[in-house]
mmCIF file of C-alpha atoms in Angstrom:
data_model
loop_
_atom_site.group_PDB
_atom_site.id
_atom_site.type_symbol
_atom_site.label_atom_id
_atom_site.label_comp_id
_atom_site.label_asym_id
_atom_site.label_seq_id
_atom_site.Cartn_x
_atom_site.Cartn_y
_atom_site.Cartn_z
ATOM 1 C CA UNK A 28 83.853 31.936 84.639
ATOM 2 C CA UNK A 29 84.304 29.474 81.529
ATOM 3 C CA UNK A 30 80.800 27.657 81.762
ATOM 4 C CA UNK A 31 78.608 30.697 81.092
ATOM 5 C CA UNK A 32 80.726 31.841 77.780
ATOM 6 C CA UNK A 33 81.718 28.470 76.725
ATOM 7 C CA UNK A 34 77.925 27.329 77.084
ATOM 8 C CA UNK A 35 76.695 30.177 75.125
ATOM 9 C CA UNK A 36 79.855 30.468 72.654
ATOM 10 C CA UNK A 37 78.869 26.499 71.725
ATOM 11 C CA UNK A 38 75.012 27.030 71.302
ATOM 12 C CA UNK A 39 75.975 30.229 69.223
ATOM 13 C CA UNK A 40 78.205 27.754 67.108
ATOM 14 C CA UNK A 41 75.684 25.156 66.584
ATOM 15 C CA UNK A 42 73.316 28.000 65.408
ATOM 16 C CA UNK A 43 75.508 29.309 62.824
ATOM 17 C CA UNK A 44 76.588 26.222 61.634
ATOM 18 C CA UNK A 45 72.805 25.471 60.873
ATOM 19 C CA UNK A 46 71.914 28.436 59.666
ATOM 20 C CA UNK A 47 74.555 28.199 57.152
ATOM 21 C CA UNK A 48 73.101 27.953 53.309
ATOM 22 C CA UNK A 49 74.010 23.696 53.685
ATOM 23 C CA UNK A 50 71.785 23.710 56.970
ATOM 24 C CA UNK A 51 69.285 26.148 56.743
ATOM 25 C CA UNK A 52 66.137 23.579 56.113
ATOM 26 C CA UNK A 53 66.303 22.859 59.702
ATOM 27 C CA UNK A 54 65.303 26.080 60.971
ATOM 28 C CA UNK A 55 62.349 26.332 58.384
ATOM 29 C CA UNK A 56 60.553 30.154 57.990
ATOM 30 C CA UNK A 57 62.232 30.694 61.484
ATOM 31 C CA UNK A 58 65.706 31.354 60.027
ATOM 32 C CA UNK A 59 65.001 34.806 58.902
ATOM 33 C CA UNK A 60 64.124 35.900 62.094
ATOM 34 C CA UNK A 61 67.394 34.186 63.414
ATOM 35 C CA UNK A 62 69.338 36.237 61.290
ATOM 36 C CA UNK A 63 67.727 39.504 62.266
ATOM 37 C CA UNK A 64 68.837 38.966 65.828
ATOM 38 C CA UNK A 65 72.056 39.490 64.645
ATOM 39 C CA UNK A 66 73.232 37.169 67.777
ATOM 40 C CA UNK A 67 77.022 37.324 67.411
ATOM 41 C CA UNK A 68 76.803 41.167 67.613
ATOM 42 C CA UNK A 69 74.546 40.901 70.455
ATOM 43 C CA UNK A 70 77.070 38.803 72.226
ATOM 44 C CA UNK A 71 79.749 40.938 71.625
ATOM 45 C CA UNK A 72 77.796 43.775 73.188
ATOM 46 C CA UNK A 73 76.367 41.776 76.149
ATOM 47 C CA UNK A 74 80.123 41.057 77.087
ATOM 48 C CA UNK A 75 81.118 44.562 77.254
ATOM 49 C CA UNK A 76 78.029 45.418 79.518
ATOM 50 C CA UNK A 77 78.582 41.869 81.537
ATOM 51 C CA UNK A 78 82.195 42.133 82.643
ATOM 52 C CA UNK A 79 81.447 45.681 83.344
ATOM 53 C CA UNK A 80 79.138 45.523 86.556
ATOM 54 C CA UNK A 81 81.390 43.071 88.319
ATOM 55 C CA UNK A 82 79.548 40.745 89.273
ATOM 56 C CA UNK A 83 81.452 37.674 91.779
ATOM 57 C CA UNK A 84 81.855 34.290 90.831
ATOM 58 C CA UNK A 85 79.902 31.921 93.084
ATOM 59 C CA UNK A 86 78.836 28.690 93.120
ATOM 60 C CA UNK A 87 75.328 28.519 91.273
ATOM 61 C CA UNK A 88 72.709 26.321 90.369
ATOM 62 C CA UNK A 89 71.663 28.519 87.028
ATOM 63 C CA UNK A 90 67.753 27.026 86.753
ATOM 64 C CA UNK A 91 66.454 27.940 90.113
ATOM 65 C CA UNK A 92 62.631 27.859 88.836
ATOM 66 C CA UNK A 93 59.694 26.977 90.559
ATOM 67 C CA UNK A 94 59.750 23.208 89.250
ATOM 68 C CA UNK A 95 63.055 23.147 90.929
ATOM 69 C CA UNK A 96 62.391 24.265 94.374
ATOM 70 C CA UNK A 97 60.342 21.453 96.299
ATOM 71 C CA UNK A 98 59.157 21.809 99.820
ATOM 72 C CA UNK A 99 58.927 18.651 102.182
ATOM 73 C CA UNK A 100 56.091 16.339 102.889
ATOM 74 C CA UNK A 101 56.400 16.498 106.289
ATOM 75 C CA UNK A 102 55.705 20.467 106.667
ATOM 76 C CA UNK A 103 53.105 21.309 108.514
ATOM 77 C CA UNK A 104 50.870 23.341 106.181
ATOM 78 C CA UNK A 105 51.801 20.992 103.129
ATOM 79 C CA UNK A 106 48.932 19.211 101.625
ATOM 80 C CA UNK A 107 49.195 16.234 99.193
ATOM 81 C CA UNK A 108 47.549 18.109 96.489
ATOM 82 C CA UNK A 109 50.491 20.971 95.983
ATOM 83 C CA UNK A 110 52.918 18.365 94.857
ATOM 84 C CA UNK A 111 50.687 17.923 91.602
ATOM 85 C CA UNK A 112 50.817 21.657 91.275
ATOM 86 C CA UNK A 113 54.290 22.399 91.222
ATOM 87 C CA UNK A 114 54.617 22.636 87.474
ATOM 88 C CA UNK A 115 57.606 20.442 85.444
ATOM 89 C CA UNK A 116 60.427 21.992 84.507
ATOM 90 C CA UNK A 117 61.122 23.221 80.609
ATOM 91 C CA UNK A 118 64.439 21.894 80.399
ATOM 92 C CA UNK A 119 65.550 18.026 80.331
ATOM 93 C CA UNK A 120 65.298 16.473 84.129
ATOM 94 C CA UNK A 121 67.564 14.572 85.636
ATOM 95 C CA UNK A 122 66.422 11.472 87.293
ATOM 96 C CA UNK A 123 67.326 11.700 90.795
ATOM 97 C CA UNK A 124 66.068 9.081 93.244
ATOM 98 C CA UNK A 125 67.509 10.721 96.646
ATOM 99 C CA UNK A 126 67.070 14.492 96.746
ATOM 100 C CA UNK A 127 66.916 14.589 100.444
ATOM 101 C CA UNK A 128 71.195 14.407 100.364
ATOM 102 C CA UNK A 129 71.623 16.933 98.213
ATOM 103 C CA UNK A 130 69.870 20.067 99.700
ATOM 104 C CA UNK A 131 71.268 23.605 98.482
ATOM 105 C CA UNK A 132 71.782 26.753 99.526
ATOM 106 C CA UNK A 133 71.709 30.171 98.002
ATOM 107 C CA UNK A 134 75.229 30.564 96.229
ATOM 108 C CA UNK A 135 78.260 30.805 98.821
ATOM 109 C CA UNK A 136 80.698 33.319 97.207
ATOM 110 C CA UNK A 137 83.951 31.454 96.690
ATOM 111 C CA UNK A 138 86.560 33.308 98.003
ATOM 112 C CA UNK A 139 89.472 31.211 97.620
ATOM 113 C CA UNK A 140 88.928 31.513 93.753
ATOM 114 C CA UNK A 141 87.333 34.800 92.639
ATOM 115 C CA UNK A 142 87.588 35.573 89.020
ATOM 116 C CA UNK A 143 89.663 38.712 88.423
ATOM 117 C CA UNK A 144 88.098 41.236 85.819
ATOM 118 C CA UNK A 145 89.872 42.515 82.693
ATOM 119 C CA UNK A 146 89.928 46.292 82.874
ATOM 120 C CA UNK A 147 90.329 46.331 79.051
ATOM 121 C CA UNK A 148 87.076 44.697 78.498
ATOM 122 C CA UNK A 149 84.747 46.855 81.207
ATOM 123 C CA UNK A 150 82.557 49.283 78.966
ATOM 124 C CA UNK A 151 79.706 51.823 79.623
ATOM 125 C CA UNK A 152 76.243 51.177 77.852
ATOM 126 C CA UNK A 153 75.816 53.467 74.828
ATOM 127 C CA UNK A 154 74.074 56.308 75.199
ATOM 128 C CA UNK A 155 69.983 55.136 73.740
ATOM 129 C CA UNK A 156 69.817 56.759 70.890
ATOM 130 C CA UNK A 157 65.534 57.455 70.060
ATOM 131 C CA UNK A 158 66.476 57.851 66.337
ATOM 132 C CA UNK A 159 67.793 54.698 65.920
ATOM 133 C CA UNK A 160 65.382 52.889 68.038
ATOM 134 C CA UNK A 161 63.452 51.549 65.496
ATOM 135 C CA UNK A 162 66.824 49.612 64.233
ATOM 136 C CA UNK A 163 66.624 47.607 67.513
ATOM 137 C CA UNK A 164 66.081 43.607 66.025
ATOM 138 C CA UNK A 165 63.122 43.659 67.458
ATOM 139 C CA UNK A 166 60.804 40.423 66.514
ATOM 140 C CA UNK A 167 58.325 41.730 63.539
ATOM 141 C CA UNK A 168 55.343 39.510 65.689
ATOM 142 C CA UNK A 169 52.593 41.742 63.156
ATOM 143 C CA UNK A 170 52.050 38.050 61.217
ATOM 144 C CA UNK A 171 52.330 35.513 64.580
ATOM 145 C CA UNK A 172 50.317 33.994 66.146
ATOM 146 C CA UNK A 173 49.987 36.053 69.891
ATOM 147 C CA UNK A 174 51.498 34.028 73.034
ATOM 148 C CA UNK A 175 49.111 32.721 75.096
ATOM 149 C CA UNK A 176 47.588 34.656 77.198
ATOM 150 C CA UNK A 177 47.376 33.885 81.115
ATOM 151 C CA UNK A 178 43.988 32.986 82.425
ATOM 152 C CA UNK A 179 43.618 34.679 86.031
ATOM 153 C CA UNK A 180 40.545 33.262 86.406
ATOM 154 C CA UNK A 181 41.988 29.505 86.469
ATOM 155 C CA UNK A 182 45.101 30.470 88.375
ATOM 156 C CA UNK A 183 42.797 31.318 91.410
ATOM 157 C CA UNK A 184 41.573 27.714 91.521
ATOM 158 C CA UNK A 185 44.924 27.001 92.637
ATOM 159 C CA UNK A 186 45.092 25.659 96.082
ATOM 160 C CA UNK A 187 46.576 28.034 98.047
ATOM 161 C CA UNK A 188 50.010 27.180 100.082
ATOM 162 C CA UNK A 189 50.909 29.047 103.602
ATOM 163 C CA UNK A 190 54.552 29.321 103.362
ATOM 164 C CA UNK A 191 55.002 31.258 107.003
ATOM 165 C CA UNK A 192 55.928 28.489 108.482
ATOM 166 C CA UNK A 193 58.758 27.582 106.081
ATOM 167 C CA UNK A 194 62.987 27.310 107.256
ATOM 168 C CA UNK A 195 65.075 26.286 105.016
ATOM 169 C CA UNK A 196 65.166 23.250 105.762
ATOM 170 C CA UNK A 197 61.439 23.174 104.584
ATOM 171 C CA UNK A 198 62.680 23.429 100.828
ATOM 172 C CA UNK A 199 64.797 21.100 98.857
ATOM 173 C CA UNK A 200 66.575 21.660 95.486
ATOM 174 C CA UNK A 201 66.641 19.336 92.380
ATOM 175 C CA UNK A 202 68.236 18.809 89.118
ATOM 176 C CA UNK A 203 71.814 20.125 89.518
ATOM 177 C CA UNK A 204 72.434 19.533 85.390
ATOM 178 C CA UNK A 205 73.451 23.381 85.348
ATOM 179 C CA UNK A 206 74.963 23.639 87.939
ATOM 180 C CA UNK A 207 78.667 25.312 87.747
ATOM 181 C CA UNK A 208 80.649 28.647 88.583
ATOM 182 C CA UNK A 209 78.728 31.556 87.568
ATOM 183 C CA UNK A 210 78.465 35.325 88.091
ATOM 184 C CA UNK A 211 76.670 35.890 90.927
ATOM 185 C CA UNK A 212 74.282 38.272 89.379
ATOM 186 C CA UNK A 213 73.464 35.647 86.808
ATOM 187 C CA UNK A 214 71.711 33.415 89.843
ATOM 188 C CA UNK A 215 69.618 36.151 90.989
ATOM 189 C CA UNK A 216 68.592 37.465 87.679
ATOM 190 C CA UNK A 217 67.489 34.248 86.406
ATOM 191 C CA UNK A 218 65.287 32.969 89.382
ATOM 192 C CA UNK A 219 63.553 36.567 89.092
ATOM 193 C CA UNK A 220 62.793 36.242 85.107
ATOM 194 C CA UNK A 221 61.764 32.571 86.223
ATOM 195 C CA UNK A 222 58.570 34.762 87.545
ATOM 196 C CA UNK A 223 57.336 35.404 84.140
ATOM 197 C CA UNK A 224 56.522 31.760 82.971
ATOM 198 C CA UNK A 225 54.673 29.185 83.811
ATOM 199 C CA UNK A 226 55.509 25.643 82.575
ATOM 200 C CA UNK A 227 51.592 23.924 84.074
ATOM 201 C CA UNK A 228 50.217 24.416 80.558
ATOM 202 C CA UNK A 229 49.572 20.824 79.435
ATOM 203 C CA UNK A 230 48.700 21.924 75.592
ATOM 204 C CA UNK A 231 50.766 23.816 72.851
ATOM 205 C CA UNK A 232 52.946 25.442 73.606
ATOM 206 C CA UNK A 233 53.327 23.511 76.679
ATOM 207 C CA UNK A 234 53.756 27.234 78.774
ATOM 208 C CA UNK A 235 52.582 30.506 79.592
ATOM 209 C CA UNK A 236 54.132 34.020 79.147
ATOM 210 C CA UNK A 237 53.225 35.742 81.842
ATOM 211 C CA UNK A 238 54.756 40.127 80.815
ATOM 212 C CA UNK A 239 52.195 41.468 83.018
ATOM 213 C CA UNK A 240 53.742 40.127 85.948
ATOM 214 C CA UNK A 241 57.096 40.656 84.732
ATOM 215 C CA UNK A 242 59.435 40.250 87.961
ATOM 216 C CA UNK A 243 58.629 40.347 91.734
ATOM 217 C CA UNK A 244 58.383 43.584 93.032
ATOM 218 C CA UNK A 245 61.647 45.514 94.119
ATOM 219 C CA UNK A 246 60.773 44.476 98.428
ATOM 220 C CA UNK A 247 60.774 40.769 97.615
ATOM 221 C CA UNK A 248 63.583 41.198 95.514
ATOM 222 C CA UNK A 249 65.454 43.009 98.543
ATOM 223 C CA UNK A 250 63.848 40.490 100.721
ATOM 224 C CA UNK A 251 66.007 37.684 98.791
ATOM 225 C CA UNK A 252 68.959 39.224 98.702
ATOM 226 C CA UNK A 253 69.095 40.189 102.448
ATOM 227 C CA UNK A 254 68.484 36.453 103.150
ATOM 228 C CA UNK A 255 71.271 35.511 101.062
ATOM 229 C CA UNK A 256 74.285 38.225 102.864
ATOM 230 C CA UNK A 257 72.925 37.136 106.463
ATOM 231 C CA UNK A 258 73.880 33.464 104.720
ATOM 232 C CA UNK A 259 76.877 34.944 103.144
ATOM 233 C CA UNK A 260 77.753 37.074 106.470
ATOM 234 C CA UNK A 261 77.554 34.888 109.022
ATOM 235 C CA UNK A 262 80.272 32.564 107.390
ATOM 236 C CA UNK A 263 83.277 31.811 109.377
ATOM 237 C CA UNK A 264 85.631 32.978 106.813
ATOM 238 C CA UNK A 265 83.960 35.756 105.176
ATOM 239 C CA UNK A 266 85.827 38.931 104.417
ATOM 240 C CA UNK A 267 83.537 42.025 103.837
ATOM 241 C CA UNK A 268 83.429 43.551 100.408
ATOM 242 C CA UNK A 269 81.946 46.577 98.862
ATOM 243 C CA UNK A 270 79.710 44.750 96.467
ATOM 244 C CA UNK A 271 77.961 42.860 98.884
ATOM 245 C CA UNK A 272 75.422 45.010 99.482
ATOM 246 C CA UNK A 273 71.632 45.206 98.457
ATOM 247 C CA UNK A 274 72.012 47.840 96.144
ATOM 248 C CA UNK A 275 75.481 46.733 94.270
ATOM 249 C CA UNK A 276 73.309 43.026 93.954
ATOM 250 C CA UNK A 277 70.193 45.069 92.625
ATOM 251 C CA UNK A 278 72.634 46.670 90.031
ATOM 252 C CA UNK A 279 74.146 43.352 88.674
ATOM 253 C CA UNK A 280 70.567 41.418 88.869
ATOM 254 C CA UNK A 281 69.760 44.389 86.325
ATOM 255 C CA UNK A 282 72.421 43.503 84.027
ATOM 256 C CA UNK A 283 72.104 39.687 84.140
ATOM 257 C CA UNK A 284 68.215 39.427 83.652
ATOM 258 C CA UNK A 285 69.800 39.666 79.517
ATOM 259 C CA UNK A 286 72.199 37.596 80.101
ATOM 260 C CA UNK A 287 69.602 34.557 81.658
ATOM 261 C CA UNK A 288 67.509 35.461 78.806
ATOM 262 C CA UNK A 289 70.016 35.195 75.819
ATOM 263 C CA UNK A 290 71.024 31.712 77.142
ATOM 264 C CA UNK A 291 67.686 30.213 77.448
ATOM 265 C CA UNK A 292 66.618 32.424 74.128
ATOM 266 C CA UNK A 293 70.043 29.997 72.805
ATOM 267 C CA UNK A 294 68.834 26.595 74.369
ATOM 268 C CA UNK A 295 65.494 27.015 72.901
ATOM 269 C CA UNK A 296 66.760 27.551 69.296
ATOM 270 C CA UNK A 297 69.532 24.735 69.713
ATOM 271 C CA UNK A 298 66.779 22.048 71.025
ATOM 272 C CA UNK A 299 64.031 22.876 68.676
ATOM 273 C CA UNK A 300 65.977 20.726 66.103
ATOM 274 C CA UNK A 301 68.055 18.293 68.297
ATOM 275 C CA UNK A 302 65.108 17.490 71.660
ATOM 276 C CA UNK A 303 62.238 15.131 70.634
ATOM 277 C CA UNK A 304 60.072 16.493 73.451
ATOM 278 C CA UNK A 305 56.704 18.146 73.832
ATOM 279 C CA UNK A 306 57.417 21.770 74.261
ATOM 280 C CA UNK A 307 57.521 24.417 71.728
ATOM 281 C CA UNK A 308 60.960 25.041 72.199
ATOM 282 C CA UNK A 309 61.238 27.872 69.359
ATOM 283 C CA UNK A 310 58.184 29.571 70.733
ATOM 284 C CA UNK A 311 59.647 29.602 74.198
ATOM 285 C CA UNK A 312 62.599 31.092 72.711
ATOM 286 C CA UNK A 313 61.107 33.924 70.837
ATOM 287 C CA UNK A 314 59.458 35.130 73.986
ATOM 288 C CA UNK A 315 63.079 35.307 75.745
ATOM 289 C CA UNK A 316 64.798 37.228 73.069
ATOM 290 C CA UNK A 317 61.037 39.196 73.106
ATOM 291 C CA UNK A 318 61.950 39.859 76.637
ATOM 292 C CA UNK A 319 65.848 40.257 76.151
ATOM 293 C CA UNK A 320 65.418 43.211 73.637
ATOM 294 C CA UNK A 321 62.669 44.810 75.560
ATOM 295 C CA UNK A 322 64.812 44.792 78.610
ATOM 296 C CA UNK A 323 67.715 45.845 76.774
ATOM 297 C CA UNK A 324 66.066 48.816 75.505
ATOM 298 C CA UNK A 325 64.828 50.019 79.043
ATOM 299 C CA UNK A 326 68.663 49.804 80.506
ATOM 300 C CA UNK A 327 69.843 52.186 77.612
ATOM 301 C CA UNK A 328 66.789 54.534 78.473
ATOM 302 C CA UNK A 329 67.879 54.535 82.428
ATOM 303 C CA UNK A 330 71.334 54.912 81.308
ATOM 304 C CA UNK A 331 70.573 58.003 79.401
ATOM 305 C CA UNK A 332 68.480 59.264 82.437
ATOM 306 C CA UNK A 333 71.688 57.804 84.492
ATOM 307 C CA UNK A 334 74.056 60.330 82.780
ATOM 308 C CA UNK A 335 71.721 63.525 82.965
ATOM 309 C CA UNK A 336 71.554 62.145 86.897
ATOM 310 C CA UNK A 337 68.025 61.422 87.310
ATOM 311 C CA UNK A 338 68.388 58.024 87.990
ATOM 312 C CA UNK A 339 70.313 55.024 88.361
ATOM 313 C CA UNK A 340 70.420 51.434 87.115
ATOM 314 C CA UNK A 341 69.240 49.358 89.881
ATOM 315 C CA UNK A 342 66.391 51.773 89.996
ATOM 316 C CA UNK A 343 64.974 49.313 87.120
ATOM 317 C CA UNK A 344 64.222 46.799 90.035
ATOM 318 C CA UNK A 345 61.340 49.209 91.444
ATOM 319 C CA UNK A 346 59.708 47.792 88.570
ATOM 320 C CA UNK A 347 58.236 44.288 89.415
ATOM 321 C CA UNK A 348 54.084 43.847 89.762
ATOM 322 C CA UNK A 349 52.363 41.411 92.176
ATOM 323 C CA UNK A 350 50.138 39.163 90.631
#
């Protein structure tokens, strides 16, 4: 689809551009760290590894986060209070007056258009070599300040929300700014990486990073998906495919969760000099390319374990912690 690469190929522009020896004040001491990344190269690579899982092209929303997923008032079990407690979403809102009409789904595979892979361009992740490990651009964090840290102890003052009794017409989706044609796999990845933050932090940085949780556990991930191919199943024109299955969705999720992080790692850079708002928008993207290279690193490890036939890639979704 154009809107992921073009969106990504712009931001990667605007970086450059700054980063060039006319622009470089605007990135401050961060600049060195930008060029460390080595982002075009990273691109190039996450391409390769991208159009390689084939993943379909569906209609997505592409910031399905907790601020973004509202449940209605007139719910049994829903209590005033929760509203307050459903934190605000990092990214510029859209100011909607009438969600009601615009409910959505989980992404309807478009089967009248489906976007037909290059062979040429489908690759197989390099074999992790340990040597070189320590060449990964890993972010040197031995002189930052550490991320804030998430306090359990608050979180269970949180009032607690019985969601057996929700359908889906319980829930109602906002800000559709992002919304385009996407892979499929990009959808599910991000919503599950969405896990790891929390935006309810009302001082600097304005959110948590939440690693220990890291993403839901491999059931409710399965749980998801199931929902969404009885959705996709039950359509009057649906066609069966091979790839829509748990396992094949698993398998892309695994290979998107970098791709959702590189383009909110991108967004963060390319706001922190362009969005007068308060969030630490270069803190917020450290942690995603934190989390991009340390996810990166454990799909080359399972790929190496993947060619000696101990495992396979969506075995990385057995990975996710409840909280």
């Amino acid at each position: 689809p154009r809107w992921f690469w073009e969106t990504v190929e712009r931001w990667l522009n605007t970086i450059e551009e700054n980063l060039s020896n006319d622009h470089e004040q605007l990135y401050g001491a961060i600049k060195d760290k930008l060029k460390r990344l080595r982002l075009r190269e990273e691109l190039a690579w996450l391409r390769e590894l991208l159009l390689s899982v084939e993943s379909p092209v569906v209609f997505c929303h592409n910031d399905l986060q907790e601020g973004n997923i509202l449940v209605r008032e007139e719910v049994e079990t829903f209590q005033e209070t929760h509203m307050t407690d459903i934190p605000p979403s990092p990214t510029p809102t859209s100011s909607r007056d009438d969600v009601t009409s615009a409910e959505a789904t989980l992404p309807v595979l478009n089967t009248s258009s489906e976007a037909t892979l290059d062979p040429s361009f489908k690759a197989t992740l390099p074999v992790f070599d340990s040597s070189a490990a320590a060449t990964l651009p890993l972010l040197d964090t031995s002189a930052e300040a550490t991320l804030p840290v998430f306090d359990t102890s608050a979180a269970t003052t949180l009032p607690a929300f019985n969601t057996s009794s929700l359908t889906g017409e319980s829930i109602v989706i906002i800000d559709f700014e992002y919304c385009a044609y996407n892979y499929r796999g990009f959808e599910f990845a991000n919503h599950f990486n969405e896990w790891m933050y929390d935006y309810s932090n009302e001082q600097p940085p304005y959110f948590y990073h939440l690693p220990e949780c890291e993403h839901p556990t491999r059931a409710q991930k399965e749980h998801m998906i199931r929902c969404y191919l009885d959705e996709l199943q039950s359509l009057a024109n649906y066609k069966p495919k091979s790839r829509d299955t748990v396992e094949h969705i698993l398998h892309e999720t695994e290979a998107f969760i970098l791709a959702s992080h590189f383009f909110w790692g991108l967004w963060s850079v390319v706001n922190s000099t362009s969005v007068d708002i308060e969030f630490d928008y270069w803190g917020y993207g450290e942690s995603r390319f934190e989390a991009y290279f340390t996810h990166k690193e454990k799909l080359l490890l399972l790929k190496e374990q993947e060619i000696d036939g101990t495992t396979s890639l969506s075995t990385a979704s057995s990975s996710g912690q409840d909280c």
